[in-house]
């Protein structure tokens, strides 16, 4: 470890003032402390925001759900409203990390967590994300767990969050508070693909704070769920995953929300799959045909070619689990 200063704030005003001076926000600390110990990250000032009043789960006026940024993963997963209205979110959270980590880590921290690329965490390896301009050891290295979608010549790392895949599928918005006031952005705009600047991962302005994630009201009834495929059944990141939500009325799919994880540099929304489903009746043939579009645009690497087929099968299986074949 190395010397750094630590300050605890009790209101958002104090947090923003500290953030403006360059302080790094910390709450559960389950990612950042690890990275500091490994000297991957070296913030000079930590600003503990865990006392801020951002721990509520509330139903919005329009019938959506707003989850405060400091709600613990375990609390969000167990919340009756989340469980009953958006089981895809509960399931994604419960399939993440370990029980101990879920008790500490927050929703805001979860979507901010950094990649599990082993080269990123090895300070002796070339990594454009950690050290811009140094290269990418994963491109010619062991890249079995890396991304096949949204990659660039500068970085091929996956985004590790399961919950973010569910939020992306449901077209949630991220609420932010900064020196210039409040704003909200879609998940698609909040998490950035690597392009030529993989060190820039979120569309956050200096000193901005995540205050909540808001899931919009969706047509009812809505069936949803999350499937995660991984090398072992617990405490492991996704090789592939699928978040699916379907609104089926009178035997016809009226709305479809689908996203994939473990395959993209950001949670990967699947609009071509969604379009294929809308207006159709559930059937095994439909799930198979729709899932064929899941890997459109994939650019596999030497060791992760298997992900293309695995992704299609994961999406197909989760469509069948959520939508049935009646
Ligand atoms: Fe770094 Fe990204 Fe390459 Fe991993 S894939 S070594 S995070 S630049």
mmCIF file of N, CA, C and O in Angstrom, residues 19 31 45 80 98 100 109 113 124 133 137 143 164 181 190-191 205 221 240 250-251 256-257 282 300:
data_model
loop_
_atom_site.group_PDB
_atom_site.id
_atom_site.type_symbol
_atom_site.label_atom_id
_atom_site.label_comp_id
_atom_site.label_asym_id
_atom_site.label_seq_id
_atom_site.Cartn_x
_atom_site.Cartn_y
_atom_site.Cartn_z
ATOM 1 N N UNK A 19 -15.127 15.903 -4.318
ATOM 2 C CA UNK A 19 -14.974 15.330 -5.663
ATOM 3 C C UNK A 19 -14.387 16.335 -6.632
ATOM 4 O O UNK A 19 -13.571 15.996 -7.492
ATOM 5 N N UNK A 31 -14.116 -3.138 -4.865
ATOM 6 C CA UNK A 31 -13.225 -3.162 -6.035
ATOM 7 C C UNK A 31 -12.019 -2.258 -5.816
ATOM 8 O O UNK A 31 -10.872 -2.666 -5.996
ATOM 9 N N UNK A 45 -6.667 10.807 -2.714
ATOM 10 C CA UNK A 45 -7.684 11.094 -1.693
ATOM 11 C C UNK A 45 -8.904 10.224 -1.907
ATOM 12 O O UNK A 45 -9.430 10.164 -3.022
ATOM 13 N N UNK A 80 -38.581 -6.544 -1.958
ATOM 14 C CA UNK A 80 -39.794 -7.143 -2.532
ATOM 15 C C UNK A 80 -40.180 -6.543 -3.888
ATOM 16 O O UNK A 80 -40.618 -7.268 -4.787
ATOM 17 N N UNK A 98 -19.752 -13.019 -4.081
ATOM 18 C CA UNK A 98 -20.059 -13.895 -2.939
ATOM 19 C C UNK A 98 -21.052 -13.163 -2.045
ATOM 20 O O UNK A 98 -21.246 -11.951 -2.161
ATOM 21 N N UNK A 100 -20.717 -12.353 1.019
ATOM 22 C CA UNK A 100 -20.028 -11.308 1.794
ATOM 23 C C UNK A 100 -19.867 -10.035 0.956
ATOM 24 O O UNK A 100 -20.092 -8.921 1.449
ATOM 25 N N UNK A 109 -21.458 1.277 -7.042
ATOM 26 C CA UNK A 109 -20.129 0.679 -7.191
ATOM 27 C C UNK A 109 -20.146 -0.492 -8.154
ATOM 28 O O UNK A 109 -19.197 -0.702 -8.914
ATOM 29 N N UNK A 113 -17.649 -0.937 -11.429
ATOM 30 C CA UNK A 113 -16.509 -1.834 -11.204
ATOM 31 C C UNK A 113 -15.675 -2.001 -12.469
ATOM 32 O O UNK A 113 -16.172 -1.895 -13.581
ATOM 33 N N UNK A 124 2.877 -5.301 -14.316
ATOM 34 C CA UNK A 124 4.055 -5.486 -15.173
ATOM 35 C C UNK A 124 3.650 -5.698 -16.639
ATOM 36 O O UNK A 124 4.506 -5.747 -17.520
ATOM 37 N N UNK A 133 -1.486 4.003 -23.876
ATOM 38 C CA UNK A 133 -0.381 4.021 -24.827
ATOM 39 C C UNK A 133 0.613 2.893 -24.646
ATOM 40 O O UNK A 133 1.533 2.734 -25.449
ATOM 41 N N UNK A 137 -1.768 -6.350 -23.749
ATOM 42 C CA UNK A 137 -1.186 -7.700 -23.667
ATOM 43 C C UNK A 137 -2.200 -8.780 -24.013
ATOM 44 O O UNK A 137 -1.824 -9.885 -24.417
ATOM 45 N N UNK A 143 -6.641 -14.858 -24.132
ATOM 46 C CA UNK A 143 -7.809 -13.984 -24.156
ATOM 47 C C UNK A 143 -9.128 -14.761 -24.147
ATOM 48 O O UNK A 143 -10.129 -14.303 -24.690
ATOM 49 N N UNK A 164 -25.452 -4.782 -14.358
ATOM 50 C CA UNK A 164 -25.450 -3.803 -15.455
ATOM 51 C C UNK A 164 -26.073 -4.396 -16.721
ATOM 52 O O UNK A 164 -26.675 -3.670 -17.519
ATOM 53 N N UNK A 181 -25.144 20.412 -11.386
ATOM 54 C CA UNK A 181 -26.524 19.998 -11.108
ATOM 55 C C UNK A 181 -26.787 18.545 -11.441
ATOM 56 O O UNK A 181 -25.859 17.750 -11.605
ATOM 57 N N UNK A 190 -23.919 5.806 -20.663
ATOM 58 C CA UNK A 190 -23.105 5.934 -19.442
ATOM 59 C C UNK A 190 -21.810 5.109 -19.527
ATOM 60 O O UNK A 190 -20.732 5.604 -19.201
ATOM 61 N N UNK A 191 -21.937 3.858 -19.956
ATOM 62 C CA UNK A 191 -20.737 2.999 -20.041
ATOM 63 C C UNK A 191 -20.169 3.109 -21.452
ATOM 64 O O UNK A 191 -20.885 2.938 -22.441
ATOM 65 N N UNK A 205 -18.627 13.338 -15.533
ATOM 66 C CA UNK A 205 -17.860 14.583 -15.522
ATOM 67 C C UNK A 205 -17.139 14.689 -14.179
ATOM 68 O O UNK A 205 -17.504 14.007 -13.218
ATOM 69 N N UNK A 221 -48.359 -7.772 -18.091
ATOM 70 C CA UNK A 221 -47.393 -8.492 -17.261
ATOM 71 C C UNK A 221 -46.039 -8.570 -17.954
ATOM 72 O O UNK A 221 -45.954 -8.612 -19.185
ATOM 73 N N UNK A 240 -20.647 -16.088 -20.670
ATOM 74 C CA UNK A 240 -21.751 -15.439 -21.382
ATOM 75 C C UNK A 240 -22.896 -15.306 -20.387
ATOM 76 O O UNK A 240 -22.972 -16.053 -19.409
ATOM 77 N N UNK A 250 -52.149 -11.837 -24.980
ATOM 78 C CA UNK A 250 -52.971 -12.577 -25.948
ATOM 79 C C UNK A 250 -52.091 -13.474 -26.828
ATOM 80 O O UNK A 250 -52.313 -13.600 -28.038
ATOM 81 N N UNK A 251 -51.068 -14.046 -26.210
ATOM 82 C CA UNK A 251 -50.227 -15.022 -26.918
ATOM 83 C C UNK A 251 -49.208 -14.416 -27.864
ATOM 84 O O UNK A 251 -48.535 -15.137 -28.608
ATOM 85 N N UNK A 256 -39.978 -6.746 -26.017
ATOM 86 C CA UNK A 256 -38.850 -7.654 -25.729
ATOM 87 C C UNK A 256 -37.641 -6.812 -25.365
ATOM 88 O O UNK A 256 -37.293 -5.866 -26.086
ATOM 89 N N UNK A 257 -37.022 -7.130 -24.226
ATOM 90 C CA UNK A 257 -35.812 -6.435 -23.775
ATOM 91 C C UNK A 257 -34.745 -7.502 -23.541
ATOM 92 O O UNK A 257 -34.919 -8.366 -22.676
ATOM 93 N N UNK A 282 -44.650 -17.024 -29.079
ATOM 94 C CA UNK A 282 -43.549 -17.833 -28.537
ATOM 95 C C UNK A 282 -43.532 -19.239 -29.145
ATOM 96 O O UNK A 282 -44.574 -19.871 -29.270
ATOM 97 N N UNK A 300 -14.304 -12.467 -32.702
ATOM 98 C CA UNK A 300 -13.633 -13.310 -31.709
ATOM 99 C C UNK A 300 -12.120 -13.199 -31.793
ATOM 100 O O UNK A 300 -11.556 -12.855 -32.833
#
